[in-house]
PDB file of C-alpha atoms in Angstrom:
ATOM      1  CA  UNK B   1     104.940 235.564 207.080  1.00 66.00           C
ATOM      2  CA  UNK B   2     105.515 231.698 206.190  1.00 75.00           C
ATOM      3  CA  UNK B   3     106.102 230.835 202.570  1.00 76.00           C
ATOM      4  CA  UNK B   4     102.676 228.913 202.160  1.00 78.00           C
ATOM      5  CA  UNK B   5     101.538 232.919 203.012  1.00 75.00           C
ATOM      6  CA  UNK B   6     103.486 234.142 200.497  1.00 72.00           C
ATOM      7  CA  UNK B   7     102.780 231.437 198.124  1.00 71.00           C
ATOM      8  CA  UNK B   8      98.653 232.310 198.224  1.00 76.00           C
ATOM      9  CA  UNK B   9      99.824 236.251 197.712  1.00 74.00           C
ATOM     10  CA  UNK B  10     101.335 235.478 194.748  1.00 72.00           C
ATOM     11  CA  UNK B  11      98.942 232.905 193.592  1.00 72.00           C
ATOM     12  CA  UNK B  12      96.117 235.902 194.145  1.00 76.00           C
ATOM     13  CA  UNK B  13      98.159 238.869 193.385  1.00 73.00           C
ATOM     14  CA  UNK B  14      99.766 237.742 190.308  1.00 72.00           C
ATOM     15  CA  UNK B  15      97.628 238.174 187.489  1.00 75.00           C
ATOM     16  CA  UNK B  16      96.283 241.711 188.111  1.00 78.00           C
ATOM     17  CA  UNK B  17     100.316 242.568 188.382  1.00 74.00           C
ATOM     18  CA  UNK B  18     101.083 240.801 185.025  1.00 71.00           C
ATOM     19  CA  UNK B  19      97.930 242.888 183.551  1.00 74.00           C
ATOM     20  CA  UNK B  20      99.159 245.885 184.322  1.00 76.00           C
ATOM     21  CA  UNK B  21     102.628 246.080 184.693  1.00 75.00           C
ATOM     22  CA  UNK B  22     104.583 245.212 181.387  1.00 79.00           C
ATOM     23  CA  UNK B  23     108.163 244.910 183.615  1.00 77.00           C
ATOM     24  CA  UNK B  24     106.945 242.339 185.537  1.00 74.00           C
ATOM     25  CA  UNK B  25     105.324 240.756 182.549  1.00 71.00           C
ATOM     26  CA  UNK B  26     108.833 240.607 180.850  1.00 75.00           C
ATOM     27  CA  UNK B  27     110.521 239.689 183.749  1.00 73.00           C
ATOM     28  CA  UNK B  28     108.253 236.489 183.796  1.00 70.00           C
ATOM     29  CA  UNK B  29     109.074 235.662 180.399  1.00 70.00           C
ATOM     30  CA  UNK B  30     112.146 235.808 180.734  1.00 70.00           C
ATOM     31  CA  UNK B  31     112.282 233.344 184.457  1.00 68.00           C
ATOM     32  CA  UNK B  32     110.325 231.005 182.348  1.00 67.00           C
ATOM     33  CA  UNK B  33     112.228 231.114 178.543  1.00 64.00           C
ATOM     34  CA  UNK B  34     114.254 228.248 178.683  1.00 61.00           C
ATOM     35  CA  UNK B  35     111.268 226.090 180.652  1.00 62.00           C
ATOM     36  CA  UNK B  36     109.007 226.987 177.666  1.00 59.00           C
ATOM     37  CA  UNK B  37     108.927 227.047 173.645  1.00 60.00           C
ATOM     38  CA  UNK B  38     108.451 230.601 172.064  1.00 61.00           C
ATOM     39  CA  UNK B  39     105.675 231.483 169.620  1.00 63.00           C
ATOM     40  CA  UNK B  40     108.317 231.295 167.137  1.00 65.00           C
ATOM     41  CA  UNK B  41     109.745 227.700 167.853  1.00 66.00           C
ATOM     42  CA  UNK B  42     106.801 226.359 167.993  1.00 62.00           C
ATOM     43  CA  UNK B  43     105.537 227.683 164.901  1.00 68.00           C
ATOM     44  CA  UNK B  44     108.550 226.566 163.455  1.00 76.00           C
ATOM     45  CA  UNK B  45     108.275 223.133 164.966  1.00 75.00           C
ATOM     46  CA  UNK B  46     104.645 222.985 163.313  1.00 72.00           C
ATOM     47  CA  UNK B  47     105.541 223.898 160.223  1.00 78.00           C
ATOM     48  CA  UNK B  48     108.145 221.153 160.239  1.00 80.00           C
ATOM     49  CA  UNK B  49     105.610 218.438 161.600  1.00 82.00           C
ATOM     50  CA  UNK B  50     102.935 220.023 158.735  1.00 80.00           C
ATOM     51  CA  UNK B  51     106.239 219.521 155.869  1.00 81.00           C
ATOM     52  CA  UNK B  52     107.128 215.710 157.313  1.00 84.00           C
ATOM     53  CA  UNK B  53     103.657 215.018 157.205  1.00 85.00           C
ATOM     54  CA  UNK B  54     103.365 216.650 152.963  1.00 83.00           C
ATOM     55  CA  UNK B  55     106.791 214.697 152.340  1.00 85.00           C
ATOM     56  CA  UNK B  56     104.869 211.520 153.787  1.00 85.00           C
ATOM     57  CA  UNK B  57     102.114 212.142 151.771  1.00 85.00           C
ATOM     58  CA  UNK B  58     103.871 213.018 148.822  1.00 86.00           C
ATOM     59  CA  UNK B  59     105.699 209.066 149.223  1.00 87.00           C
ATOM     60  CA  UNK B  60     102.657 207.529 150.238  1.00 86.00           C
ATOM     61  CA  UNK B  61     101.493 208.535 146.607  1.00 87.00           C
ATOM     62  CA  UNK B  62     104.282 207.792 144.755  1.00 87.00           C
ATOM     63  CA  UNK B  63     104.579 204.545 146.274  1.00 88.00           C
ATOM     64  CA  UNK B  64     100.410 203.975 145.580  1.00 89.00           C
ATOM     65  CA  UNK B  65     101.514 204.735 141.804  1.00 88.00           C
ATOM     66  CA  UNK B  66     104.347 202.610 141.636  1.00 88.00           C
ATOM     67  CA  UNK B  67     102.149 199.583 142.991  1.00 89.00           C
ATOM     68  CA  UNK B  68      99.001 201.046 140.451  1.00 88.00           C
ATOM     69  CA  UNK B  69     101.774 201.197 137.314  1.00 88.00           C
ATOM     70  CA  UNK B  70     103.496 197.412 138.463  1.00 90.00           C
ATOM     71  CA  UNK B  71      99.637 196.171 138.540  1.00 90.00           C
ATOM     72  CA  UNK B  72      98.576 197.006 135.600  1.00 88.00           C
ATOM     73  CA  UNK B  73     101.910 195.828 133.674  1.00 89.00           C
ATOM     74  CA  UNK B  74     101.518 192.735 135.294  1.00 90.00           C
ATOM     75  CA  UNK B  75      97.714 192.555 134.189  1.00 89.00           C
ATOM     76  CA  UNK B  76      99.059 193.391 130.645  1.00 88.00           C
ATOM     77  CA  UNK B  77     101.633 190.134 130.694  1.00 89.00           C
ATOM     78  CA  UNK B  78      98.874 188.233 132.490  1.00 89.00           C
ATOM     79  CA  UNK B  79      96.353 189.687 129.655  1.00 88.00           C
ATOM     80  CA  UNK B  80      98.928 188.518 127.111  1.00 89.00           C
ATOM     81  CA  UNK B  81     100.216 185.494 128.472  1.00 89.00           C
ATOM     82  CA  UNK B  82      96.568 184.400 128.336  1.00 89.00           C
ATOM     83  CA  UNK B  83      96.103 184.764 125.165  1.00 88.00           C
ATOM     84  CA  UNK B  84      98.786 183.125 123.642  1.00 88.00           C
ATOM     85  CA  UNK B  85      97.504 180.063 126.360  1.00 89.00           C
ATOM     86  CA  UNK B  86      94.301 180.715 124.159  1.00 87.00           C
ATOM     87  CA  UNK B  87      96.118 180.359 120.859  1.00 88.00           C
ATOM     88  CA  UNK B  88      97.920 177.336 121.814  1.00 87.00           C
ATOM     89  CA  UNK B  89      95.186 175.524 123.305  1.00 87.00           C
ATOM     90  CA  UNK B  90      92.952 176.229 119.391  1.00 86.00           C
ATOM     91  CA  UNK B  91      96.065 175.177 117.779  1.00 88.00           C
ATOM     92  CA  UNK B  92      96.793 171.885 119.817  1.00 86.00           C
ATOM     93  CA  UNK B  93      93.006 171.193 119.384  1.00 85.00           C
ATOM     94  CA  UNK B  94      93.243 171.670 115.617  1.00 84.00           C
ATOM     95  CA  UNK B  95      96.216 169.240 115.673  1.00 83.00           C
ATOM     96  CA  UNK B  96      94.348 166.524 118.030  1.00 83.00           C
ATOM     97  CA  UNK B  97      91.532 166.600 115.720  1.00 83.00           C
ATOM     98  CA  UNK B  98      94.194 166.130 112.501  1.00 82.00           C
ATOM     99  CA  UNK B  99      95.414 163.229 114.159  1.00 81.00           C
ATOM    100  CA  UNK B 100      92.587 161.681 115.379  1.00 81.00           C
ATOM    101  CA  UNK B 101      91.529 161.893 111.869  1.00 78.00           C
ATOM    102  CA  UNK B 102      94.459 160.579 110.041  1.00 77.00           C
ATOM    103  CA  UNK B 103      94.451 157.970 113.081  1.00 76.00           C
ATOM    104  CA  UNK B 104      90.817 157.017 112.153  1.00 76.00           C
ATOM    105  CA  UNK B 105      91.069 157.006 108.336  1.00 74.00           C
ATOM    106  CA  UNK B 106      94.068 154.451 109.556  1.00 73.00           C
ATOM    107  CA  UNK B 107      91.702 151.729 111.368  1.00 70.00           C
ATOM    108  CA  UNK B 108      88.938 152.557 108.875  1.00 66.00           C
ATOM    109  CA  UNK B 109      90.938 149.964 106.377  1.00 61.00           C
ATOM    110  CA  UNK B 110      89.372 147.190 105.402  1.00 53.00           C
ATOM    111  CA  UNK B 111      90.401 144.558 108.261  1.00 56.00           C
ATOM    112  CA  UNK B 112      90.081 141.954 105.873  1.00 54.00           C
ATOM    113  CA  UNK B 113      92.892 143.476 103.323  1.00 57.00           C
ATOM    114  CA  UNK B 114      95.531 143.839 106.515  1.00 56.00           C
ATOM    115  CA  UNK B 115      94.943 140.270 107.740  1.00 59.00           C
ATOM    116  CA  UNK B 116      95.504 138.850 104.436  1.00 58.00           C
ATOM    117  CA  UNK B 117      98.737 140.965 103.640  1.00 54.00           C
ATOM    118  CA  UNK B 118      99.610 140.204 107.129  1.00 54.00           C
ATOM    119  CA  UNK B 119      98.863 136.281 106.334  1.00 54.00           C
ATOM    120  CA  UNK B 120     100.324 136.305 102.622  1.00 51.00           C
ATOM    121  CA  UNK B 121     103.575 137.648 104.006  1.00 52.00           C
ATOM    122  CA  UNK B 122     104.325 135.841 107.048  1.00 50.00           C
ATOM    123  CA  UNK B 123     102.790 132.401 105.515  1.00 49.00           C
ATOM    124  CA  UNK B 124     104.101 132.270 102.218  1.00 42.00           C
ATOM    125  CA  UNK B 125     105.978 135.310 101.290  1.00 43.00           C
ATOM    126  CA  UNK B 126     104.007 136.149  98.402  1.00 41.00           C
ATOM    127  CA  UNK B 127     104.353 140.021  98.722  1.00 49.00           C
ATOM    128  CA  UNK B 128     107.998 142.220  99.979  1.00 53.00           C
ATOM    129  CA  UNK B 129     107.507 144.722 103.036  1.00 63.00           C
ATOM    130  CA  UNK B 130     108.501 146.913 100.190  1.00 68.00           C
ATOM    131  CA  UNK B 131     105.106 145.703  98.452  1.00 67.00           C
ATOM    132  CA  UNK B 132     103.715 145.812 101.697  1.00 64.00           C
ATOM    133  CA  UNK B 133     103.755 149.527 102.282  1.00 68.00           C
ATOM    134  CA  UNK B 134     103.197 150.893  98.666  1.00 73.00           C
ATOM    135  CA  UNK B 135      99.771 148.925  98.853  1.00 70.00           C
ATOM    136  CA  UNK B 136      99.293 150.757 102.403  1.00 68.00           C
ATOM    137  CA  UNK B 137     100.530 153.902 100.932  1.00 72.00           C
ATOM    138  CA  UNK B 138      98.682 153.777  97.751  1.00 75.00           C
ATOM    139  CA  UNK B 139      95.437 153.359  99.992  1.00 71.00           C
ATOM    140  CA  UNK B 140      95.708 156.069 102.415  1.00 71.00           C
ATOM    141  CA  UNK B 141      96.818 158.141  99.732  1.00 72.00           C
ATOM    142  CA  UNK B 142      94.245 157.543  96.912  1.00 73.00           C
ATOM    143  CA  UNK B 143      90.642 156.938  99.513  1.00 65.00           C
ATOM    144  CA  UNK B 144      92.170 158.918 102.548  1.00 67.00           C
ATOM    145  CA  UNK B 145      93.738 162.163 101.066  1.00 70.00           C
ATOM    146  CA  UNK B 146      96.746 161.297 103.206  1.00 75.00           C
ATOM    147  CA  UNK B 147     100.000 162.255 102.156  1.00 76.00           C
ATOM    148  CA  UNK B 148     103.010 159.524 103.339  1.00 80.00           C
ATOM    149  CA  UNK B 149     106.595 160.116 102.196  1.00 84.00           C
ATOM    150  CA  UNK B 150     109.339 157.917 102.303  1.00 84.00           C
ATOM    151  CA  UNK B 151     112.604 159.381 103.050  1.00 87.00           C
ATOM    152  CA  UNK B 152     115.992 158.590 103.465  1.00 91.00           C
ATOM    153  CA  UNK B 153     118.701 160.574 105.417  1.00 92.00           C
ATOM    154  CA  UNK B 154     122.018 159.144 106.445  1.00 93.00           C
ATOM    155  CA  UNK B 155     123.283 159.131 109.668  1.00 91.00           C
ATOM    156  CA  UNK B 156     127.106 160.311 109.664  1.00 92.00           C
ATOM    157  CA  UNK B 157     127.402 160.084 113.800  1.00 90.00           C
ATOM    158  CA  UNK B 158     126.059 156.487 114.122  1.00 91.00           C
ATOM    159  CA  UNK B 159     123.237 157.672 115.888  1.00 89.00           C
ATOM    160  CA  UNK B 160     120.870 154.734 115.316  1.00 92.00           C
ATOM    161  CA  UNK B 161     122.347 151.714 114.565  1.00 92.00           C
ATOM    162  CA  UNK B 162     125.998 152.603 116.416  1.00 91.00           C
ATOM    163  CA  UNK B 163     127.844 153.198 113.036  1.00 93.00           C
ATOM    164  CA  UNK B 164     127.413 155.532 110.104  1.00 93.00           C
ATOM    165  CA  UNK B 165     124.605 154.330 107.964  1.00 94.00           C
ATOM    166  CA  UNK B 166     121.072 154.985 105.944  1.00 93.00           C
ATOM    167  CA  UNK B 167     118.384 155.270 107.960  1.00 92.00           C
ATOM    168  CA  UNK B 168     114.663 155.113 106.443  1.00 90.00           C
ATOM    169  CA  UNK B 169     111.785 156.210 107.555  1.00 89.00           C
ATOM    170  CA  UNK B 170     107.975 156.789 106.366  1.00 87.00           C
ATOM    171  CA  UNK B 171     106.254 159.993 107.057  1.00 87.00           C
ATOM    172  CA  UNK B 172     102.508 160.804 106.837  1.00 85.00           C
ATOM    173  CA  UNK B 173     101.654 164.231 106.487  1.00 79.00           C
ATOM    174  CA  UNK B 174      98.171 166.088 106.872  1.00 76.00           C
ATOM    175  CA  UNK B 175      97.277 169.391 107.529  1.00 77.00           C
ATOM    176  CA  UNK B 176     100.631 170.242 108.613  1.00 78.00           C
ATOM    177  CA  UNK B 177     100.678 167.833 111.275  1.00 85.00           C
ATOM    178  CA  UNK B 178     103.519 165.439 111.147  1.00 89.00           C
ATOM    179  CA  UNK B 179     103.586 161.742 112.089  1.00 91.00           C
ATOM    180  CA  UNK B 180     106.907 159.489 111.876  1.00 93.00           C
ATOM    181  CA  UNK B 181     105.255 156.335 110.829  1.00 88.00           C
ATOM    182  CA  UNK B 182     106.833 152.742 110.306  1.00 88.00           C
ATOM    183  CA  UNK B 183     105.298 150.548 108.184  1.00 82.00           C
ATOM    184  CA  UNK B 184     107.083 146.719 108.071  1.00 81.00           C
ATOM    185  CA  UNK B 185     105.623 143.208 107.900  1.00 76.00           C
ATOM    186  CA  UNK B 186     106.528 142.277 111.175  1.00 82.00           C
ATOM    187  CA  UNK B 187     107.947 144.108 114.249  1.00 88.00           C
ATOM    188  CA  UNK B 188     110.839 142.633 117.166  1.00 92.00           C
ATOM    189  CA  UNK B 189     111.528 144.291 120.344  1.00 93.00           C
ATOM    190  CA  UNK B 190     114.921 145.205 118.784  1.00 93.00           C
ATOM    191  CA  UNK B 191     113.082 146.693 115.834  1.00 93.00           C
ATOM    192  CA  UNK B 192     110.620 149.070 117.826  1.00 94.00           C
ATOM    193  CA  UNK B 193     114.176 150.140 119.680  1.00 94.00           C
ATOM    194  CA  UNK B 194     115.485 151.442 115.793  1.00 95.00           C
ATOM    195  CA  UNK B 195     112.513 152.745 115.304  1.00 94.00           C
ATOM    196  CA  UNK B 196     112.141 155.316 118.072  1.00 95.00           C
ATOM    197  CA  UNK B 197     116.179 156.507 117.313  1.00 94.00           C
ATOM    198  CA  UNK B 198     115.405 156.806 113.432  1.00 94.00           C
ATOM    199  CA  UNK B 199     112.298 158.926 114.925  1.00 94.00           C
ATOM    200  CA  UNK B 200     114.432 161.026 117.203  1.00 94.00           C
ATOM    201  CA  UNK B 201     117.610 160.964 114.635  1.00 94.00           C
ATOM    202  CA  UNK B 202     114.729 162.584 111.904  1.00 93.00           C
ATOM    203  CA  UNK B 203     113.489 165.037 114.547  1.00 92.00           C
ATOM    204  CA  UNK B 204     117.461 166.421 115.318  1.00 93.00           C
ATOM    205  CA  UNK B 205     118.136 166.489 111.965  1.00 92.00           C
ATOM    206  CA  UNK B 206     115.160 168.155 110.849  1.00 91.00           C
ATOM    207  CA  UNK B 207     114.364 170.381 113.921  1.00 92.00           C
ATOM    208  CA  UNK B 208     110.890 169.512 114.172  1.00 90.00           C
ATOM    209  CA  UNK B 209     108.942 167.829 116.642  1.00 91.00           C
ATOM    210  CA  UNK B 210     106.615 164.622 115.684  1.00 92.00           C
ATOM    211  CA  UNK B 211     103.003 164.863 116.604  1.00 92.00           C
ATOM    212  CA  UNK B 212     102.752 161.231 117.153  1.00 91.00           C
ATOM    213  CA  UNK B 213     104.918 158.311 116.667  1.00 94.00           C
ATOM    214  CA  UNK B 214     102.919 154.822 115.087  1.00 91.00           C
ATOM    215  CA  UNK B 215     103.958 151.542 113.761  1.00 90.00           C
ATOM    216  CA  UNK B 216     101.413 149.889 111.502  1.00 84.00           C
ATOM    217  CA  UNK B 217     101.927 145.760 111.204  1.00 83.00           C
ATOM    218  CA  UNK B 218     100.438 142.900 110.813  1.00 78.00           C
ATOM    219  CA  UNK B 219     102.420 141.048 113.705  1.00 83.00           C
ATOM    220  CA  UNK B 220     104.168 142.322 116.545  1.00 88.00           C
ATOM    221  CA  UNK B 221     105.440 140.955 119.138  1.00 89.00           C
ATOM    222  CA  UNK B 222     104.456 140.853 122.715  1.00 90.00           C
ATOM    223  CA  UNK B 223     107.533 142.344 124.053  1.00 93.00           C
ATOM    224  CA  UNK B 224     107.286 144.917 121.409  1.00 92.00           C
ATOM    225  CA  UNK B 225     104.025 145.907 122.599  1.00 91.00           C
ATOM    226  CA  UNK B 226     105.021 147.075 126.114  1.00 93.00           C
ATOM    227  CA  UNK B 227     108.175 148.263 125.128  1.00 94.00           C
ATOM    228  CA  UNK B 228     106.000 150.731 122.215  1.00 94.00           C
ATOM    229  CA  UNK B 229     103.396 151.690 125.235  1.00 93.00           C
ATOM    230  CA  UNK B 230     106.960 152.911 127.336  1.00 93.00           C
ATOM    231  CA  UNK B 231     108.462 154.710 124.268  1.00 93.00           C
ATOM    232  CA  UNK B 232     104.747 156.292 123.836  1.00 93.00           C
ATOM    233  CA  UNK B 233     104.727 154.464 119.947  1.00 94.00           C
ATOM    234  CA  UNK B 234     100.705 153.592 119.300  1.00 92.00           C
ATOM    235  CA  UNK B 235     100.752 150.433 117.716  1.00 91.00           C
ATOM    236  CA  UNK B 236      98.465 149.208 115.150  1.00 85.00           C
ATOM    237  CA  UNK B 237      98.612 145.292 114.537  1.00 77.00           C
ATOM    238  CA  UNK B 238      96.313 142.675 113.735  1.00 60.00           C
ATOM    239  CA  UNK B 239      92.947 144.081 113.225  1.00 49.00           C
ATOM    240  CA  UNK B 240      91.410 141.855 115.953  1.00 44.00           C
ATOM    241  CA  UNK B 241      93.793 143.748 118.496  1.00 47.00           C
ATOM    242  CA  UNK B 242      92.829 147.163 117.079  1.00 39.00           C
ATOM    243  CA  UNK B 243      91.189 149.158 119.740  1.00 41.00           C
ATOM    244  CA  UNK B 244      90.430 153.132 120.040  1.00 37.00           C
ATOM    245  CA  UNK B 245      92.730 154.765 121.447  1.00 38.00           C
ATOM    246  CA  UNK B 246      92.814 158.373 122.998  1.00 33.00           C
ATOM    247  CA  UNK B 247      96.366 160.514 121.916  1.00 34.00           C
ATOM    248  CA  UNK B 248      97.830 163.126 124.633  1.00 35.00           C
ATOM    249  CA  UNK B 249      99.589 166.271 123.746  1.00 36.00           C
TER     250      UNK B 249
END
């Protein structure tokens, strides 16, 4: 008998002979034990697939409420970083409208009263720049309900004019809105260059930030002009140059 024979025997033969004969079933087994899993490795195996795949799950999740817990802190800052953009924005509007006011009740003076200072002064010298700014202050003061102070601090460092000295400065103050103001008869180049480092010396000194920086006169010069538009100093000269202006934050 050839072993294809044999082979088709077995092939036939086999399965009624495991049925019924428990030897040969064993001895089966055992031939094929180390070509095969038993029930109990692969029950173990699943059971460690089934406890990877809970462990996975169990990470996915506290991964998902890691991302959930980071989202909704960052929606609180954005929540809260919002509003205080809300705050500011009511509080620099409140401010813009103080100074456009102040600003206004400024070039609401009768044109006629700084052209003839401005005239008096430079033509004949018949009033001080001292005289100059109390009438300006008693004005804005008395019809404008606008507070302006004169101070004077002195400046141990040098700061402004390169050795210790005075400096002097005029204030206006409304609403709690500050504005370094200088008031003289007539303004230079060199002056509007004193000017801004008395402003910044007063701001250093006094920890407190300016809202706006103006010089009110009846002449200035050209140069002084462009060198106040640089320095971001609104000018207010001869009321025939006055035009409206709009202030940025």
């Amino acid at each position: 008998m050839d072993p294809q024979e044999i082979k088709e025997i077995i092939i036939k033969e086999l399965p009624s002979i495991l049925k019924d004969d428990s030897e040969m079933r064993e001895f089966v087994l055992r031939l094929t034990e180390g070509r095969y899993p038993s029930k109990e490795d692969f029950e173990s195996r699943f059971d460690r697939i089934l406890e990877q795949l809970r462990l996975d799950r169990e990470e996915d999740r506290k991964r998902w409420e890691e991302n959930r817990r980071q989202w909704t802190e960052n929606q609180k800052r954005w929540d809260e970083n919002q509003r205080k953009w809300d705050e500011n924005q009511k509080q620099w509007q409140k401010n813009q409208e103080t100074i456009d006011g102040v600003l206004q009740s400024i070039k609401a003076l009768d044109q006629r009263f700084l052209s003839t200072i401005g005239a008096l002064g430079a033509r004949w010298g018949l009033y001080s720049e001292h005289s100059y700014r109390n009438a300006l202050k008693g004005i804005l003061e008395e019809h404008f309900d606008i507070e302006v102070i004169n101070i004077t601090d002195f400046d141990d460092q040098g700061e402004v004019f390169g050795r210790p000295d005075q400096v002097e400065l005029d204030i206006i103050i409304k609403d709690g809105v500050l504005i370094i103001c200088e008031i003289k008869s007539s303004m230079s180049k060199s002056d509007m260059h004193i000017f801004e480092r008395k402003a910044r010396f007063y701001e250093r000194k006094h920890n407190r930030k300016a809202n706006q920086l103006i010089v009110i006169s009846p002449m200035v010069d050209q140069r002084a002009e462009a060198l106040a538009e640089k320095l971001g100093i609104t000018v207010y000269s001869y009321p025939e140059k006055v035009e409206p202006q709009i202030f940025s934050p």
